[in-house]
CSV table of C-alpha atoms in Angstrom, one decimal:
chain,number,residue,atom,x,y,z
A,132,MET,CA,-25.5,-17.6,-14.4
A,133,LYS,CA,-21.7,-17.7,-13.9
A,134,CYS,CA,-19.7,-14.5,-14.1
A,135,LEU,CA,-16.0,-14.0,-14.8
A,136,PHE,CA,-14.4,-10.7,-13.8
A,137,VAL,CA,-11.1,-9.5,-15.2
A,138,THR,CA,-9.3,-6.6,-13.6
A,139,VAL,CA,-6.1,-4.7,-14.3
A,140,GLY,CA,-6.4,-2.2,-11.4
A,141,THR,CA,-5.2,1.4,-11.9
A,142,THR,CA,-2.7,0.5,-14.6
A,143,SER,CA,-3.1,-1.0,-18.0
A,144,PHE,CA,-2.5,-4.5,-19.2
A,145,ASP,CA,-3.4,-4.6,-22.9
A,146,ASP,CA,-2.0,-8.1,-23.5
A,147,LEU,CA,-4.4,-9.6,-20.9
A,148,ILE,CA,-7.4,-7.8,-22.2
A,149,ALA,CA,-6.6,-8.7,-25.8
A,150,CYS,CA,-6.1,-12.3,-24.7
A,151,VAL,CA,-9.3,-12.8,-22.9
A,152,SER,CA,-11.4,-10.9,-25.4
A,153,ALA,CA,-10.1,-12.9,-28.4
A,154,PRO,CA,-12.8,-15.0,-30.1
A,155,ASP,CA,-11.1,-18.3,-29.1
A,156,SER,CA,-11.0,-17.2,-25.5
A,157,LEU,CA,-14.6,-16.0,-25.4
A,158,GLN,CA,-15.7,-19.4,-26.8
A,159,LYS,CA,-13.7,-21.2,-24.2
A,160,ILE,CA,-15.0,-19.0,-21.4
A,161,GLU,CA,-18.6,-19.7,-22.6
A,162,SER,CA,-17.9,-23.4,-22.8
A,163,LEU,CA,-16.7,-23.4,-19.2
A,164,GLY,CA,-20.2,-22.3,-18.2
A,165,TYR,CA,-19.7,-18.5,-17.9
A,166,SER,CA,-22.5,-16.4,-19.3
A,167,ARG,CA,-21.1,-13.1,-18.4
A,168,LEU,CA,-17.6,-11.5,-18.7
A,169,ILE,CA,-16.8,-8.2,-17.1
A,170,LEU,CA,-13.5,-6.4,-18.1
A,171,GLN,CA,-12.1,-3.6,-16.1
A,172,ILE,CA,-9.4,-2.3,-18.4
A,173,GLY,CA,-7.9,0.7,-16.6
A,174,ARG,CA,-6.0,3.1,-18.9
A,175,GLY,CA,-5.5,0.4,-21.5
A,176,THR,CA,-5.6,1.1,-25.2
A,177,VAL,CA,-7.2,-2.3,-26.1
A,178,VAL,CA,-10.9,-1.6,-25.7
A,179,PRO,CA,-13.1,-4.5,-26.7
A,180,GLU,CA,-16.6,-3.7,-27.9
A,181,PRO,CA,-19.3,-4.8,-25.3
A,182,PHE,CA,-22.0,-7.1,-26.6
A,183,SER,CA,-24.9,-9.1,-25.4
A,184,THR,CA,-26.4,-12.2,-27.0
A,185,GLU,CA,-28.9,-14.6,-25.6
A,186,SER,CA,-26.3,-16.7,-23.9
A,187,PHE,CA,-23.4,-14.4,-23.3
A,188,THR,CA,-22.7,-10.8,-22.2
A,189,LEU,CA,-19.5,-8.9,-22.4
A,190,ASP,CA,-19.2,-5.7,-20.3
A,191,VAL,CA,-16.3,-3.3,-20.5
A,192,TYR,CA,-15.3,-0.3,-18.3
A,193,ARG,CA,-12.2,1.6,-17.3
A,194,TYR,CA,-12.6,2.4,-13.6
A,195,LYS,CA,-15.1,2.3,-10.8
A,196,ASP,CA,-14.7,3.8,-7.4
A,197,SER,CA,-14.9,0.3,-5.9
A,198,LEU,CA,-14.6,-3.0,-7.6
A,199,LYS,CA,-16.2,-4.7,-4.6
A,200,GLU,CA,-19.5,-5.4,-6.3
A,201,ASP,CA,-18.0,-6.9,-9.4
A,202,ILE,CA,-15.7,-9.1,-7.3
A,203,GLN,CA,-18.6,-10.1,-5.2
A,204,LYS,CA,-20.7,-11.3,-8.1
A,205,ALA,CA,-17.9,-13.1,-9.8
A,206,ASP,CA,-17.4,-16.8,-9.7
A,207,LEU,CA,-13.8,-16.4,-10.8
A,208,VAL,CA,-11.6,-13.3,-10.9
A,209,ILE,CA,-8.7,-13.0,-13.3
A,210,SER,CA,-6.4,-10.2,-12.1
A,211,HIS,CA,-3.0,-8.5,-12.7
A,212,ALA,CA,-0.5,-9.1,-9.9
A,213,GLY,CA,-1.4,-5.9,-8.0
A,214,ALA,CA,-1.6,-6.5,-4.3
A,215,GLY,CA,-4.8,-4.6,-3.9
A,216,SER,CA,-6.7,-6.6,-6.4
A,217,CYS,CA,-5.3,-9.9,-5.3
A,218,LEU,CA,-6.0,-9.3,-1.6
A,219,GLU,CA,-9.4,-7.9,-2.1
A,220,THR,CA,-10.4,-10.9,-4.2
A,221,LEU,CA,-8.9,-13.5,-1.8
A,222,GLU,CA,-10.6,-11.8,1.2
A,223,LYS,CA,-14.0,-12.2,-0.5
A,224,GLY,CA,-13.2,-15.9,-0.8
A,225,LYS,CA,-13.3,-15.8,-4.6
A,226,PRO,CA,-11.2,-18.1,-6.7
A,227,LEU,CA,-8.3,-16.1,-8.2
A,228,LEU,CA,-6.1,-16.5,-11.2
A,229,VAL,CA,-3.3,-14.0,-11.4
A,230,VAL,CA,-1.8,-13.2,-14.8
A,231,ILE,CA,1.7,-11.9,-14.8
A,232,ASN,CA,2.7,-9.0,-17.1
A,233,GLU,CA,6.0,-10.1,-18.6
A,234,LYS,CA,6.5,-6.6,-20.0
A,235,LEU,CA,7.0,-5.2,-16.5
A,236,MET,CA,10.6,-5.8,-15.5
A,237,ASN,CA,11.5,-6.1,-11.9
A,238,ASN,CA,7.9,-6.1,-11.0
A,239,HIS,CA,8.1,-6.5,-7.2
A,240,GLN,CA,4.4,-7.3,-7.1
A,241,LEU,CA,5.3,-10.7,-8.4
A,242,GLU,CA,6.8,-11.5,-5.0
A,243,LEU,CA,3.4,-11.5,-3.4
A,244,ALA,CA,1.6,-13.4,-6.2
A,245,LYS,CA,4.3,-16.1,-6.1
A,246,GLN,CA,4.2,-16.4,-2.3
A,247,LEU,CA,0.4,-16.6,-2.3
A,248,HIS,CA,0.6,-19.2,-5.0
A,249,LYS,CA,3.1,-21.2,-3.0
A,250,GLU,CA,0.7,-21.2,-0.1
A,251,GLY,CA,-2.0,-22.5,-2.4
A,252,HIS,CA,-4.3,-19.4,-2.4
A,253,LEU,CA,-4.3,-18.7,-6.1
A,254,PHE,CA,-3.3,-19.8,-9.6
A,255,TYR,CA,-0.9,-17.9,-11.7
A,256,CYS,CA,0.2,-17.8,-15.3
A,257,THR,CA,1.2,-15.5,-18.2
A,258,CYS,CA,-0.9,-14.4,-21.1
A,259,SER,CA,0.3,-17.2,-23.3
A,260,THR,CA,-0.5,-20.0,-20.8
A,261,LEU,CA,-3.8,-18.5,-19.7
A,262,PRO,CA,-6.1,-20.3,-22.2
A,263,GLY,CA,-4.6,-23.7,-21.2
A,264,LEU,CA,-4.8,-23.0,-17.5
A,265,LEU,CA,-8.4,-21.8,-17.8
A,266,GLN,CA,-9.2,-25.2,-19.1
A,267,SER,CA,-7.2,-27.4,-16.8
A,268,MET,CA,-7.3,-25.7,-13.4
A,269,ASP,CA,-9.4,-27.1,-10.6
A,270,LEU,CA,-10.8,-24.3,-8.5
A,271,SER,CA,-11.7,-26.6,-5.7
A,272,THR,CA,-8.0,-27.2,-4.9
A,273,LEU,CA,-7.5,-23.6,-3.8
A,274,LYS,CA,-7.0,-23.0,-0.1
A,275,CYS,CA,-9.0,-20.3,1.6
A,276,TYR,CA,-7.2,-17.2,2.7
A,277,PRO,CA,-7.2,-16.3,6.4
A,278,PRO,CA,-7.8,-12.6,7.0
A,279,GLY,CA,-4.9,-10.5,8.2
A,280,GLN,CA,-4.7,-9.4,11.9
A,281,PRO,CA,-4.5,-5.6,12.1
A,282,GLU,CA,-5.5,-5.9,15.7
A,283,LYS,CA,-2.0,-7.2,16.4
A,284,PHE,CA,-0.7,-4.0,14.9
A,285,SER,CA,-2.9,-1.8,17.0
A,286,ALA,CA,-1.9,-3.7,20.2
A,287,PHE,CA,1.7,-3.3,19.4
A,288,LEU,CA,1.4,0.4,18.5
A,289,ASP,CA,-0.7,1.2,21.7
A,290,LYS,CA,2.1,-0.3,23.7
A,291,VAL,CA,5.0,1.5,22.1
A,292,VAL,CA,3.4,4.9,22.1
A,293,GLY,CA,2.4,4.5,25.7
A,294,LEU,CA,-1.4,4.8,25.1
A,295,GLN,CA,-3.3,4.4,28.4
A,296,LYS,CA,-6.3,2.1,28.1
B,241,MET,CA,45.2,27.9,9.6
B,242,VAL,CA,41.7,29.0,8.6
B,243,CYS,CA,41.4,25.8,6.7
B,244,VAL,CA,42.2,23.7,9.7
B,245,LEU,CA,39.8,25.6,11.9
B,246,LEU,CA,37.1,25.3,9.3
B,247,ALA,CA,37.7,21.6,8.9
B,248,ALA,CA,37.7,21.2,12.7
B,249,ALA,CA,34.4,23.1,12.9
B,250,ALA,CA,32.9,21.0,10.2
B,251,GLY,CA,34.1,17.9,11.9
B,252,ALA,CA,32.6,19.0,15.2
B,253,VAL,CA,29.3,19.8,13.6
B,254,ALA,CA,29.3,16.4,11.8
B,255,VAL,CA,30.1,14.5,15.1
B,256,PHE,CA,27.4,16.5,16.9
B,257,LEU,CA,24.8,15.8,14.2
B,258,ILE,CA,25.6,12.1,14.1
B,259,LEU,CA,25.4,11.9,17.9
B,260,ARG,CA,22.1,13.8,17.8
B,261,ILE,CA,20.7,11.5,15.2
B,262,TRP,CA,21.8,8.5,17.3
B,263,VAL,CA,20.2,10.0,20.4
B,264,VAL,CA,16.9,10.8,18.6
B,265,LEU,CA,16.7,7.4,17.0
B,266,HIS,CA,17.4,5.6,20.2
B,267,SER,CA,15.3,7.5,22.6
B,268,ARG,CA,12.5,5.1,23.4
B,269,ASP,CA,11.1,6.5,26.7
B,270,VAL,CA,7.4,5.8,26.5
B,271,THR,CA,5.4,8.8,27.7
B,272,PRO,CA,2.0,7.6,29.0
B,273,ARG,CA,-0.7,9.5,27.1
B,274,GLU,CA,-4.4,9.4,26.4
B,275,SER,CA,-4.4,10.5,22.9
B,276,LEU,CA,-1.9,11.4,20.2
B,277,SER,CA,-2.0,13.1,16.8
B,278,ILE,CA,-1.0,11.0,13.9
B,279,LEU,CA,0.2,11.8,10.4
B,280,VAL,CA,-0.4,9.2,7.8
B,281,VAL,CA,1.4,9.2,4.5
B,282,ALA,CA,-0.9,7.7,1.9
B,283,GLY,CA,0.6,6.7,-1.3
B,284,SER,CA,-1.1,5.7,-4.5
B,285,GLY,CA,-3.4,2.7,-5.1
B,286,GLY,CA,-2.5,-0.3,-3.0
B,287,HIS,CA,-0.4,1.6,-0.5
B,288,THR,CA,-3.4,3.7,0.5
B,289,THR,CA,-5.7,0.6,0.8
B,290,GLU,CA,-3.2,-1.1,3.0
B,291,ILE,CA,-2.6,1.8,5.3
B,292,LEU,CA,-6.3,2.4,5.7
B,293,ARG,CA,-6.7,-1.1,6.9
B,294,LEU,CA,-4.0,-0.5,9.5
B,295,LEU,CA,-5.8,2.7,10.5
B,296,GLY,CA,-9.1,0.9,10.7
B,297,SER,CA,-7.8,-1.1,13.7
B,298,LEU,CA,-6.6,1.9,15.6
B,299,SER,CA,-8.8,3.4,18.3
B,300,ASN,CA,-10.1,7.0,18.3
B,301,ALA,CA,-7.2,7.9,20.7
B,302,TYR,CA,-5.2,8.4,17.5
B,303,SER,CA,-6.7,11.8,16.8
B,304,PRO,CA,-6.6,14.1,15.0
B,305,ARG,CA,-5.6,12.2,11.9
B,306,HIS,CA,-3.6,14.1,9.3
B,307,TYR,CA,-3.2,12.5,5.9
B,308,VAL,CA,-0.5,13.5,3.4
B,309,ILE,CA,-1.2,12.5,-0.2
B,310,ALA,CA,0.4,13.3,-3.5
B,311,ASP,CA,-1.2,16.4,-5.1
B,312,THR,CA,-2.3,14.5,-8.2
B,313,ASP,CA,-3.8,11.6,-6.3
B,314,GLU,CA,-7.6,12.0,-6.3
B,315,MET,CA,-8.2,8.3,-5.9
B,316,SER,CA,-6.5,8.3,-2.5
B,317,ALA,CA,-8.4,11.4,-1.4
B,318,ASN,CA,-11.6,9.6,-2.2
B,319,LYS,CA,-10.6,6.4,-0.4
B,320,ILE,CA,-9.6,8.4,2.7
B,321,ASN,CA,-12.9,10.4,2.7
B,322,SER,CA,-15.0,7.3,2.4
B,323,PHE,CA,-12.9,5.5,5.1
B,324,GLU,CA,-13.4,8.5,7.5
B,325,LEU,CA,-17.2,8.7,6.7
B,326,ASP,CA,-17.5,5.0,7.4
B,327,ARG,CA,-15.7,5.4,10.6
B,328,ALA,CA,-17.9,8.3,11.7
B,329,ASP,CA,-21.0,6.2,10.8
B,330,ARG,CA,-19.9,3.3,12.9
B,331,ASP,CA,-19.2,5.5,15.9
B,332,PRO,CA,-21.8,8.3,15.9
B,333,GLY,CA,-21.0,9.2,19.5
B,334,ASN,CA,-17.6,10.4,18.4
B,335,MET,CA,-18.5,13.6,16.6
B,336,TYR,CA,-15.2,15.3,17.2
B,337,THR,CA,-12.8,13.0,15.5
B,338,LYS,CA,-11.1,15.3,13.1
B,339,TYR,CA,-9.1,14.4,10.0
B,340,TYR,CA,-7.3,16.6,7.5
B,341,ILE,CA,-5.9,15.9,4.1
B,342,HIS,CA,-2.7,17.7,3.0
B,343,ARG,CA,-1.2,17.6,-0.4
B,344,ILE,CA,2.4,17.7,-1.5
B,345,PRO,CA,4.1,16.9,-4.9
B,346,ARG,CA,5.1,13.4,-5.6
B,347,SER,CA,8.7,12.7,-4.9
B,348,ARG,CA,8.9,10.3,-7.8
B,349,GLU,CA,6.5,9.6,-10.6
B,350,VAL,CA,6.6,6.0,-11.7
B,351,GLN,CA,9.4,5.7,-14.3
B,352,GLN,CA,11.0,9.0,-13.5
B,353,SER,CA,14.8,8.9,-13.9
B,354,TRP,CA,17.0,8.7,-10.8
B,355,PRO,CA,18.9,12.0,-11.0
B,356,SER,CA,15.7,14.0,-11.3
B,357,THR,CA,14.4,12.0,-8.4
B,358,VAL,CA,17.0,13.6,-6.1
B,359,PHE,CA,15.8,17.1,-7.1
B,360,THR,CA,12.1,16.3,-6.7
B,361,THR,CA,12.9,14.8,-3.3
B,362,LEU,CA,14.6,18.0,-2.2
B,363,HIS,CA,11.7,20.0,-3.6
B,364,SER,CA,9.3,17.8,-1.6
B,365,MET,CA,11.4,18.3,1.4
B,366,ARG,CA,11.1,22.0,1.1
B,367,LEU,CA,7.4,21.6,1.2
B,368,SER,CA,7.1,18.8,3.7
B,369,LEU,CA,9.3,20.3,6.4
B,370,PRO,CA,7.1,23.4,7.0
B,371,LEU,CA,4.1,21.1,7.0
B,372,ILE,CA,5.6,18.7,9.6
B,373,HIS,CA,6.8,21.7,11.6
B,374,GLN,CA,3.3,23.2,11.6
B,375,LEU,CA,1.5,20.0,12.5
B,376,LYS,CA,4.1,18.6,14.9
B,377,PRO,CA,2.5,15.1,15.0
B,378,ASP,CA,3.2,12.7,17.8
B,379,LEU,CA,3.4,9.8,15.3
B,380,VAL,CA,4.2,9.4,11.6
B,381,LEU,CA,2.9,6.2,10.0
B,382,CYS,CA,3.8,5.2,6.5
B,383,ASN,CA,4.1,2.1,4.3
B,384,GLY,CA,6.4,2.9,1.4
B,385,PRO,CA,5.2,5.4,-1.2
B,386,GLY,CA,8.0,7.7,-2.3
B,387,THR,CA,6.4,10.7,-0.6
B,388,CYS,CA,7.1,9.2,2.8
B,389,VAL,CA,10.9,9.6,2.6
B,390,PRO,CA,10.9,13.5,2.7
B,391,ILE,CA,8.1,13.4,5.3
B,392,CYS,CA,10.1,11.1,7.6
B,393,LEU,CA,13.3,13.0,7.1
B,394,SER,CA,11.4,16.2,8.1
B,395,ALA,CA,10.0,14.4,11.2
B,396,LEU,CA,13.5,13.2,12.1
B,397,LEU,CA,14.8,16.8,11.7
B,398,LEU,CA,12.3,18.0,14.3
B,399,GLY,CA,13.9,15.6,16.7
B,400,ILE,CA,17.4,16.5,15.8
B,401,LEU,CA,16.7,20.2,16.3
B,402,GLY,CA,15.1,19.4,19.6
B,403,ILE,CA,11.7,20.7,18.6
B,404,LYS,CA,9.8,17.5,19.0
B,405,LYS,CA,10.5,13.8,19.1
B,406,VAL,CA,8.2,12.3,16.5
B,407,ILE,CA,7.8,8.6,16.6
B,408,ILE,CA,8.3,7.2,13.1
B,409,VAL,CA,6.6,3.9,12.3
B,410,TYR,CA,7.2,2.2,9.0
B,411,VAL,CA,5.1,-0.8,7.9
B,412,GLU,CA,6.6,-2.5,4.8
B,413,SER,CA,3.9,-3.3,2.3
B,414,ILE,CA,2.4,-6.8,2.2
B,415,CYS,CA,3.8,-7.0,-1.4
B,416,ARG,CA,7.3,-7.2,0.0
B,417,VAL,CA,7.9,-10.8,0.7
B,418,GLU,CA,11.7,-11.1,0.3
B,419,THR,CA,13.1,-7.7,-0.5
B,420,LEU,CA,12.5,-4.2,0.9
B,421,SER,CA,11.2,-1.4,-1.2
B,422,LEU,CA,13.5,1.5,-1.9
B,423,SER,CA,11.7,3.7,0.7
B,424,GLY,CA,12.0,0.7,3.1
B,425,LYS,CA,15.7,0.4,2.6
B,426,ILE,CA,16.1,4.1,3.4
B,427,LEU,CA,13.7,4.3,6.3
B,428,PHE,CA,14.9,1.0,7.9
B,429,HIS,CA,17.7,3.2,9.4
B,430,LEU,CA,15.6,6.2,10.1
B,431,SER,CA,12.4,4.8,11.7
B,432,ASP,CA,11.7,4.0,15.4
B,433,TYR,CA,9.8,0.9,14.5
B,434,PHE,CA,10.1,-1.0,11.3
B,435,ILE,CA,7.4,-3.6,10.7
B,436,VAL,CA,7.6,-6.4,8.1
B,437,GLN,CA,4.9,-8.8,7.2
B,438,TRP,CA,6.7,-11.9,6.0
B,439,PRO,CA,9.1,-14.1,7.9
B,440,ALA,CA,11.8,-14.0,5.2
B,441,LEU,CA,12.2,-10.3,5.7
B,442,LYS,CA,12.4,-10.7,9.5
B,443,GLU,CA,15.2,-13.1,9.0
B,444,LYS,CA,17.1,-10.7,6.7
B,445,TYR,CA,16.5,-7.7,8.9
B,446,PRO,CA,16.5,-9.0,12.5
B,447,LYS,CA,15.9,-5.5,13.9
B,448,SER,CA,12.6,-5.3,12.2
B,449,VAL,CA,9.3,-6.2,14.0
B,450,TYR,CA,7.3,-9.1,12.7
B,451,LEU,CA,3.7,-9.4,13.9
B,452,GLY,CA,2.4,-11.8,11.2
B,453,ARG,CA,0.2,-10.6,8.4
B,454,ILE,CA,-1.4,-7.4,9.7
B,455,VAL,CA,-3.4,-6.2,6.6
């Protein structure tokens, strides 16, 4: 049973939610082999009606304390460009597709998504190109994301503050 | 005559202040120590997640840990509490590690206009200065939420007034690949160590510290 998780973080991204929950998209998602779609919609005003048929389930919620579980059980995560969501997904080794909110001008979050895309860790698109990309992208081409090294930070800090071992 | 004297006095004060700021920012004598108190400025959402990752790598010598959050930010408070609980669970021997959460008003709500930002920053400063003065942390660690500017200014002021030299460490968010955040642009000049996480920023700001990706 393949699961697709869509997350907009603490903000709202109505265009994305409307796009993935449109009948066409649902059909496409199902045809790609997903039998479950989970939407985390934040404070959005587009609130699709959850449903469950024999072959497909749609779940919708606003927030959870931790998205860890939903990311963990997903086979693909579609996310807004927020750093938190992107990094959490990549660290769990999940394929990630970032959808850029064109309505947010000067959105500095794009810098990170673009860079991670350049390095081959994720796909990215806008709402209008999402359906096409869902169809055409090959998840096996994504490179795995090496974890950050906070221990380098602690070693640096220990040294500059004069901490005795 | 009075005018000239006043101007001279003002000039002298200005020169003294500038010298003092220079001295405070350039004093890097490393005092050996076994522990130090740390004040962490946690922002909203992603900022908090990032800074908790950095904190996760620090030993228990960084204690007590004081967290400053925006007064409306319950989500960060929850994240901090669960981070600290986790930490205590992993290290049951260390019963005495203490942490405290302090709340101050946000210096800028998202989409607030710039002129009103100045006022809210001053307002935050009025609240953060007494807090910093009371806590007198050895180290301030922050990564870019608006709240960190008044906090760092207050910490710097303790140094300028000769009350305490607080080490200010700024870690620019992983989101910043090519440009600094507004807080970053301000605190680049006011921090003791300014850490960036992408090579493009290190090139643009040679004085920054680049350790690779640390979150």
